[in-house]
mmCIF file of N, CA, C and O in Angstrom:
data_model
loop_
_atom_site.group_PDB
_atom_site.id
_atom_site.type_symbol
_atom_site.label_atom_id
_atom_site.label_comp_id
_atom_site.label_asym_id
_atom_site.label_seq_id
_atom_site.Cartn_x
_atom_site.Cartn_y
_atom_site.Cartn_z
ATOM 1 N N ALA A 1 18.364 -0.852 -3.453
ATOM 2 C CA ALA A 1 18.351 -0.468 -2.051
ATOM 3 C C ALA A 1 18.285 1.041 -1.947
ATOM 4 O O ALA A 1 18.903 1.747 -2.729
ATOM 5 N N SER A 2 17.541 1.529 -0.961
ATOM 6 C CA SER A 2 17.440 2.974 -0.813
ATOM 7 C C SER A 2 18.650 3.508 -0.053
ATOM 8 O O SER A 2 19.188 2.865 0.833
ATOM 9 N N MET A 3 19.079 4.669 -0.476
ATOM 10 C CA MET A 3 20.215 5.322 0.159
ATOM 11 C C MET A 3 19.715 6.605 0.806
ATOM 12 O O MET A 3 18.887 7.304 0.219
ATOM 13 N N PRO A 4 20.190 6.927 2.000
ATOM 14 C CA PRO A 4 19.754 8.163 2.644
ATOM 15 C C PRO A 4 19.944 9.363 1.712
ATOM 16 O O PRO A 4 20.932 9.473 1.006
ATOM 17 N N GLY A 5 18.934 10.236 1.698
ATOM 18 C CA GLY A 5 18.988 11.444 0.905
ATOM 19 C C GLY A 5 18.484 11.294 -0.518
ATOM 20 O O GLY A 5 18.379 12.269 -1.242
ATOM 21 N N ARG A 6 18.155 10.058 -0.932
ATOM 22 C CA ARG A 6 17.668 9.815 -2.290
ATOM 23 C C ARG A 6 16.415 8.958 -2.235
ATOM 24 O O ARG A 6 16.319 8.065 -1.409
ATOM 25 N N PRO A 7 15.463 9.213 -3.135
ATOM 26 C CA PRO A 7 14.260 8.378 -3.132
ATOM 27 C C PRO A 7 14.570 6.961 -3.574
ATOM 28 O O PRO A 7 15.480 6.729 -4.365
ATOM 29 N N GLY A 8 13.812 6.023 -3.054
ATOM 30 C CA GLY A 8 13.924 4.634 -3.473
ATOM 31 C C GLY A 8 13.064 4.397 -4.700
ATOM 32 O O GLY A 8 12.626 5.336 -5.355
ATOM 33 N N SER A 9 12.788 3.151 -5.000
ATOM 34 C CA SER A 9 11.968 2.785 -6.154
ATOM 35 C C SER A 9 10.626 2.252 -5.676
ATOM 36 O O SER A 9 10.534 1.624 -4.626
ATOM 37 N N ILE A 10 9.612 2.491 -6.480
ATOM 38 C CA ILE A 10 8.297 1.925 -6.225
ATOM 39 C C ILE A 10 8.002 0.993 -7.387
ATOM 40 O O ILE A 10 8.069 1.395 -8.546
ATOM 41 N N VAL A 11 7.688 -0.258 -7.079
ATOM 42 C CA VAL A 11 7.351 -1.245 -8.102
ATOM 43 C C VAL A 11 5.906 -1.661 -7.854
ATOM 44 O O VAL A 11 5.560 -2.090 -6.753
ATOM 45 N N PHE A 12 5.081 -1.520 -8.878
ATOM 46 C CA PHE A 12 3.663 -1.825 -8.738
ATOM 47 C C PHE A 12 3.295 -3.109 -9.468
ATOM 48 O O PHE A 12 3.775 -3.366 -10.563
ATOM 49 N N ASP A 13 2.436 -3.872 -8.859
ATOM 50 C CA ASP A 13 1.843 -5.037 -9.488
ATOM 51 C C ASP A 13 0.868 -4.530 -10.554
ATOM 52 O O ASP A 13 0.041 -3.657 -10.260
ATOM 53 N N PRO A 14 0.922 -5.055 -11.761
ATOM 54 C CA PRO A 14 -0.005 -4.603 -12.807
ATOM 55 C C PRO A 14 -1.476 -4.785 -12.417
ATOM 56 O O PRO A 14 -2.349 -4.120 -12.957
ATOM 57 N N GLU A 15 -1.740 -5.678 -11.480
ATOM 58 C CA GLU A 15 -3.104 -5.906 -11.017
ATOM 59 C C GLU A 15 -3.463 -5.028 -9.817
ATOM 60 O O GLU A 15 -4.560 -5.132 -9.278
ATOM 61 N N GLY A 16 -2.534 -4.176 -9.391
ATOM 62 C CA GLY A 16 -2.761 -3.328 -8.219
ATOM 63 C C GLY A 16 -3.859 -2.309 -8.464
ATOM 64 O O GLY A 16 -4.166 -1.940 -9.595
ATOM 65 N N SER A 17 -4.441 -1.839 -7.394
ATOM 66 C CA SER A 17 -5.535 -0.877 -7.472
ATOM 67 C C SER A 17 -5.003 0.557 -7.436
ATOM 68 O O SER A 17 -3.863 0.808 -7.023
ATOM 69 N N ILE A 18 -5.857 1.480 -7.841
ATOM 70 C CA ILE A 18 -5.528 2.902 -7.724
ATOM 71 C C ILE A 18 -5.288 3.239 -6.255
ATOM 72 O O ILE A 18 -4.399 4.011 -5.921
ATOM 73 N N SER A 19 -6.057 2.636 -5.374
ATOM 74 C CA SER A 19 -5.891 2.870 -3.944
ATOM 75 C C SER A 19 -4.484 2.476 -3.489
ATOM 76 O O SER A 19 -3.850 3.188 -2.701
ATOM 77 N N ALA A 20 -3.982 1.355 -3.994
ATOM 78 C CA ALA A 20 -2.625 0.907 -3.637
ATOM 79 C C ALA A 20 -1.580 1.895 -4.146
ATOM 80 O O ALA A 20 -0.607 2.206 -3.449
ATOM 81 N N ILE A 21 -1.775 2.388 -5.364
ATOM 82 C CA ILE A 21 -0.838 3.367 -5.924
ATOM 83 C C ILE A 21 -0.847 4.641 -5.089
ATOM 84 O O ILE A 21 0.203 5.190 -4.753
ATOM 85 N N ARG A 22 -2.032 5.107 -4.726
ATOM 86 C CA ARG A 22 -2.127 6.318 -3.900
ATOM 87 C C ARG A 22 -1.474 6.096 -2.539
ATOM 88 O O ARG A 22 -0.823 6.985 -2.001
ATOM 89 N N HIS A 23 -1.664 4.906 -1.966
ATOM 90 C CA HIS A 23 -1.071 4.559 -0.677
ATOM 91 C C HIS A 23 0.457 4.642 -0.771
ATOM 92 O O HIS A 23 1.108 5.281 0.066
ATOM 93 N N GLU A 24 1.023 4.029 -1.784
ATOM 94 C CA GLU A 24 2.482 4.029 -1.926
ATOM 95 C C GLU A 24 3.019 5.412 -2.270
ATOM 96 O O GLU A 24 4.085 5.810 -1.790
ATOM 97 N N TYR A 25 2.284 6.168 -3.078
ATOM 98 C CA TYR A 25 2.693 7.534 -3.374
ATOM 99 C C TYR A 25 2.680 8.373 -2.092
ATOM 100 O O TYR A 25 3.555 9.207 -1.871
ATOM 101 N N GLY A 26 1.712 8.124 -1.228
ATOM 102 C CA GLY A 26 1.672 8.805 0.072
ATOM 103 C C GLY A 26 2.923 8.512 0.887
ATOM 104 O O GLY A 26 3.467 9.398 1.549
ATOM 105 N N HIS A 27 3.391 7.253 0.833
ATOM 106 C CA HIS A 27 4.643 6.914 1.517
ATOM 107 C C HIS A 27 5.810 7.696 0.919
ATOM 108 O O HIS A 27 6.685 8.164 1.639
ATOM 109 N N TYR A 28 5.802 7.835 -0.403
ATOM 110 C CA TYR A 28 6.853 8.624 -1.060
ATOM 111 C C TYR A 28 6.835 10.056 -0.519
ATOM 112 O O TYR A 28 7.888 10.606 -0.170
ATOM 113 N N LEU A 29 5.660 10.655 -0.437
ATOM 114 C CA LEU A 29 5.555 12.031 0.063
ATOM 115 C C LEU A 29 5.996 12.133 1.521
ATOM 116 O O LEU A 29 6.681 13.090 1.906
ATOM 117 N N ASP A 30 5.606 11.132 2.337
ATOM 118 C CA ASP A 30 6.046 11.113 3.737
ATOM 119 C C ASP A 30 7.569 11.019 3.808
ATOM 120 O O ASP A 30 8.214 11.733 4.583
ATOM 121 N N ASP A 31 8.126 10.147 2.992
ATOM 122 C CA ASP A 31 9.572 9.948 2.974
ATOM 123 C C ASP A 31 10.286 11.209 2.486
ATOM 124 O O ASP A 31 11.315 11.611 3.042
ATOM 125 N N GLN A 32 9.718 11.844 1.477
ATOM 126 C CA GLN A 32 10.284 13.091 0.950
ATOM 127 C C GLN A 32 10.311 14.171 2.035
ATOM 128 O O GLN A 32 11.303 14.884 2.190
ATOM 129 N N ALA A 33 9.226 14.269 2.804
ATOM 130 C CA ALA A 33 9.143 15.271 3.872
ATOM 131 C C ALA A 33 10.216 15.050 4.934
ATOM 132 O O ALA A 33 10.659 16.009 5.581
ATOM 133 N N LEU A 34 10.654 13.800 5.082
ATOM 134 C CA LEU A 34 11.709 13.478 6.050
ATOM 135 C C LEU A 34 13.100 13.543 5.420
ATOM 136 O O LEU A 34 14.095 13.208 6.068
ATOM 137 N N GLY A 35 13.184 13.945 4.148
ATOM 138 C CA GLY A 35 14.471 14.050 3.473
ATOM 139 C C GLY A 35 15.005 12.724 2.971
ATOM 140 O O GLY A 35 16.212 12.553 2.850
ATOM 141 N N PHE A 36 14.110 11.780 2.673
ATOM 142 C CA PHE A 36 14.505 10.448 2.207
ATOM 143 C C PHE A 36 15.588 9.855 3.119
ATOM 144 O O PHE A 36 16.726 9.654 2.705
ATOM 145 N N PRO A 37 15.235 9.561 4.380
ATOM 146 C CA PRO A 37 16.246 9.137 5.349
ATOM 147 C C PRO A 37 16.816 7.727 5.149
ATOM 148 O O PRO A 37 17.782 7.369 5.810
ATOM 149 N N GLY A 38 16.237 6.920 4.284
ATOM 150 C CA GLY A 38 16.728 5.559 4.075
ATOM 151 C C GLY A 38 16.026 4.565 4.988
ATOM 152 O O GLY A 38 15.462 4.920 6.024
ATOM 153 N N GLN A 39 16.061 3.293 4.582
ATOM 154 C CA GLN A 39 15.341 2.246 5.316
ATOM 155 C C GLN A 39 15.851 2.066 6.744
ATOM 156 O O GLN A 39 15.070 1.785 7.658
ATOM 157 N N ARG A 40 17.119 2.229 6.959
ATOM 158 C CA ARG A 40 17.678 2.055 8.304
ATOM 159 C C ARG A 40 16.974 2.974 9.312
ATOM 160 O O ARG A 40 16.709 2.585 10.445
ATOM 161 N N PHE A 41 16.666 4.192 8.890
ATOM 162 C CA PHE A 41 15.967 5.154 9.745
ATOM 163 C C PHE A 41 14.673 4.554 10.291
ATOM 164 O O PHE A 41 14.377 4.666 11.477
ATOM 165 N N TYR A 42 13.911 3.910 9.397
ATOM 166 C CA TYR A 42 12.625 3.354 9.817
ATOM 167 C C TYR A 42 12.788 2.153 10.743
ATOM 168 O O TYR A 42 11.925 1.879 11.565
ATOM 169 N N TYR A 43 13.892 1.437 10.622
ATOM 170 C CA TYR A 43 14.178 0.341 11.559
ATOM 171 C C TYR A 43 14.622 0.888 12.912
ATOM 172 O O TYR A 43 14.278 0.335 13.957
ATOM 173 N N GLU A 44 15.389 1.953 12.880
ATOM 174 C CA GLU A 44 15.877 2.539 14.137
ATOM 175 C C GLU A 44 14.801 3.333 14.861
ATOM 176 O O GLU A 44 14.838 3.456 16.082
ATOM 177 N N TYR A 45 13.856 3.903 14.112
ATOM 178 C CA TYR A 45 12.776 4.710 14.684
ATOM 179 C C TYR A 45 11.442 4.196 14.161
ATOM 180 O O TYR A 45 10.784 4.847 13.333
ATOM 181 N N PRO A 46 11.016 3.029 14.636
ATOM 182 C CA PRO A 46 9.803 2.407 14.078
ATOM 183 C C PRO A 46 8.543 3.252 14.258
ATOM 184 O O PRO A 46 7.572 3.065 13.532
ATOM 185 N N GLN A 47 8.555 4.190 15.181
ATOM 186 C CA GLN A 47 7.375 5.038 15.369
ATOM 187 C C GLN A 47 7.072 5.843 14.098
ATOM 188 O O GLN A 47 5.907 6.140 13.817
ATOM 189 N N PHE A 48 8.095 6.151 13.298
ATOM 190 C CA PHE A 48 7.855 6.858 12.043
ATOM 191 C C PHE A 48 7.193 5.936 11.035
ATOM 192 O O PHE A 48 6.299 6.345 10.292
ATOM 193 N N ARG A 49 7.602 4.697 10.994
ATOM 194 C CA ARG A 49 6.993 3.720 10.085
ATOM 195 C C ARG A 49 5.529 3.500 10.448
ATOM 196 O O ARG A 49 4.650 3.490 9.589
ATOM 197 N N VAL A 50 5.271 3.351 11.732
ATOM 198 C CA VAL A 50 3.899 3.154 12.194
ATOM 199 C C VAL A 50 3.052 4.379 11.848
ATOM 200 O O VAL A 50 1.928 4.249 11.349
ATOM 201 N N ALA A 51 3.587 5.567 12.059
ATOM 202 C CA ALA A 51 2.841 6.801 11.788
ATOM 203 C C ALA A 51 2.524 6.935 10.298
ATOM 204 O O ALA A 51 1.403 7.324 9.937
ATOM 205 N N THR A 52 3.475 6.596 9.433
ATOM 206 C CA THR A 52 3.219 6.741 7.998
ATOM 207 C C THR A 52 2.226 5.681 7.517
ATOM 208 O O THR A 52 1.367 5.976 6.684
ATOM 209 N N GLU A 53 2.307 4.469 8.040
ATOM 210 C CA GLU A 53 1.327 3.439 7.665
ATOM 211 C C GLU A 53 -0.070 3.857 8.096
ATOM 212 O O GLU A 53 -1.028 3.751 7.330
ATOM 213 N N ARG A 54 -0.166 4.319 9.327
ATOM 214 C CA ARG A 54 -1.465 4.751 9.845
ATOM 215 C C ARG A 54 -2.036 5.867 8.985
ATOM 216 O O ARG A 54 -3.201 5.851 8.590
ATOM 217 N N SER A 55 -1.214 6.847 8.665
ATOM 218 C CA SER A 55 -1.638 7.975 7.845
ATOM 219 C C SER A 55 -2.151 7.511 6.487
ATOM 220 O O SER A 55 -3.205 7.962 6.016
ATOM 221 N N GLN A 56 -1.434 6.598 5.857
ATOM 222 C CA GLN A 56 -1.838 6.143 4.526
ATOM 223 C C GLN A 56 -3.094 5.271 4.580
ATOM 224 O O GLN A 56 -3.949 5.361 3.689
ATOM 225 N N TYR A 57 -3.245 4.450 5.597
ATOM 226 C CA TYR A 57 -4.467 3.652 5.708
ATOM 227 C C TYR A 57 -5.672 4.542 5.990
ATOM 228 O O TYR A 57 -6.756 4.312 5.461
ATOM 229 N N LEU A 58 -5.483 5.588 6.786
ATOM 230 C CA LEU A 58 -6.579 6.524 7.024
ATOM 231 C C LEU A 58 -6.977 7.235 5.731
ATOM 232 O O LEU A 58 -8.160 7.484 5.500
ATOM 233 N N GLU A 59 -6.012 7.541 4.885
ATOM 234 C CA GLU A 59 -6.320 8.138 3.575
ATOM 235 C C GLU A 59 -7.125 7.166 2.718
ATOM 236 O O GLU A 59 -8.064 7.575 2.032
ATOM 237 N N GLU A 60 -6.760 5.891 2.744
ATOM 238 C CA GLU A 60 -7.516 4.887 1.984
ATOM 239 C C GLU A 60 -8.956 4.810 2.473
ATOM 240 O O GLU A 60 -9.887 4.724 1.673
ATOM 241 N N ILE A 61 -9.134 4.830 3.779
ATOM 242 C CA ILE A 61 -10.484 4.777 4.357
ATOM 243 C C ILE A 61 -11.271 6.016 3.957
ATOM 244 O O ILE A 61 -12.440 5.930 3.569
ATOM 245 N N ARG A 62 -10.638 7.180 4.017
ATOM 246 C CA ARG A 62 -11.289 8.438 3.634
ATOM 247 C C ARG A 62 -11.728 8.385 2.167
ATOM 248 O O ARG A 62 -12.862 8.766 1.841
ATOM 249 N N ALA A 63 -10.864 7.903 1.296
ATOM 250 C CA ALA A 63 -11.207 7.801 -0.130
ATOM 251 C C ALA A 63 -12.365 6.828 -0.336
ATOM 252 O O ALA A 63 -13.276 7.099 -1.128
ATOM 253 N N ALA A 64 -12.351 5.706 0.364
ATOM 254 C CA ALA A 64 -13.447 4.724 0.248
ATOM 255 C C ALA A 64 -14.761 5.345 0.699
ATOM 256 O O ALA A 64 -15.805 5.147 0.048
ATOM 257 N N ARG A 65 -14.733 6.103 1.761
ATOM 258 C CA ARG A 65 -15.954 6.777 2.235
ATOM 259 C C ARG A 65 -16.462 7.765 1.194
ATOM 260 O O ARG A 65 -17.668 7.839 0.948
ATOM 261 N N GLN A 66 -15.565 8.530 0.598
ATOM 262 C CA GLN A 66 -15.964 9.512 -0.418
ATOM 263 C C GLN A 66 -16.613 8.825 -1.612
ATOM 264 O O GLN A 66 -17.514 9.377 -2.227
ATOM 265 N N LEU A 67 -16.129 7.618 -1.928
ATOM 266 C CA LEU A 67 -16.686 6.860 -3.043
ATOM 267 C C LEU A 67 -17.941 6.073 -2.649
ATOM 268 O O LEU A 67 -18.597 5.488 -3.491
ATOM 269 N N GLY A 68 -18.229 6.034 -1.351
ATOM 270 C CA GLY A 68 -19.360 5.259 -0.868
ATOM 271 C C GLY A 68 -19.108 3.762 -0.904
ATOM 272 O O GLY A 68 -20.055 2.968 -0.953
ATOM 273 N N ASP A 69 -17.856 3.373 -0.857
ATOM 274 C CA ASP A 69 -17.479 1.956 -0.933
ATOM 275 C C ASP A 69 -17.282 1.405 0.478
ATOM 276 O O ASP A 69 -16.180 1.440 1.017
ATOM 277 N N SER A 70 -18.331 0.858 1.053
ATOM 278 C CA SER A 70 -18.243 0.355 2.424
ATOM 279 C C SER A 70 -17.461 -0.949 2.504
ATOM 280 O O SER A 70 -16.917 -1.286 3.557
ATOM 281 N N THR A 71 -17.351 -1.698 1.416
ATOM 282 C CA THR A 71 -16.575 -2.942 1.468
ATOM 283 C C THR A 71 -15.074 -2.665 1.475
ATOM 284 O O THR A 71 -14.323 -3.415 2.070
ATOM 285 N N ALA A 72 -14.641 -1.595 0.826
ATOM 286 C CA ALA A 72 -13.210 -1.248 0.814
ATOM 287 C C ALA A 72 -12.746 -0.777 2.173
ATOM 288 O O ALA A 72 -11.592 -0.959 2.535
ATOM 289 N N ARG A 73 -13.622 -0.153 2.921
ATOM 290 C CA ARG A 73 -13.239 0.329 4.243
ATOM 291 C C ARG A 73 -12.948 -0.828 5.156
ATOM 292 O O ARG A 73 -12.167 -0.814 6.002
#
């Protein structure tokens, strides 16, 4: 369980894509910028969760465009 002020854990599926790893790492960076507020924060302020998801999905789309991968978008 994540505790406020400390990073949580990221567990990856061995079959996961580089895009998935980058997406989750982006969440880590977003969480770090907020001081690792803990999961309760995201439940109490869902607008932050929505904003970080949106940001990471837009990054995935941007990367797919750079690679010319229209199916990934």
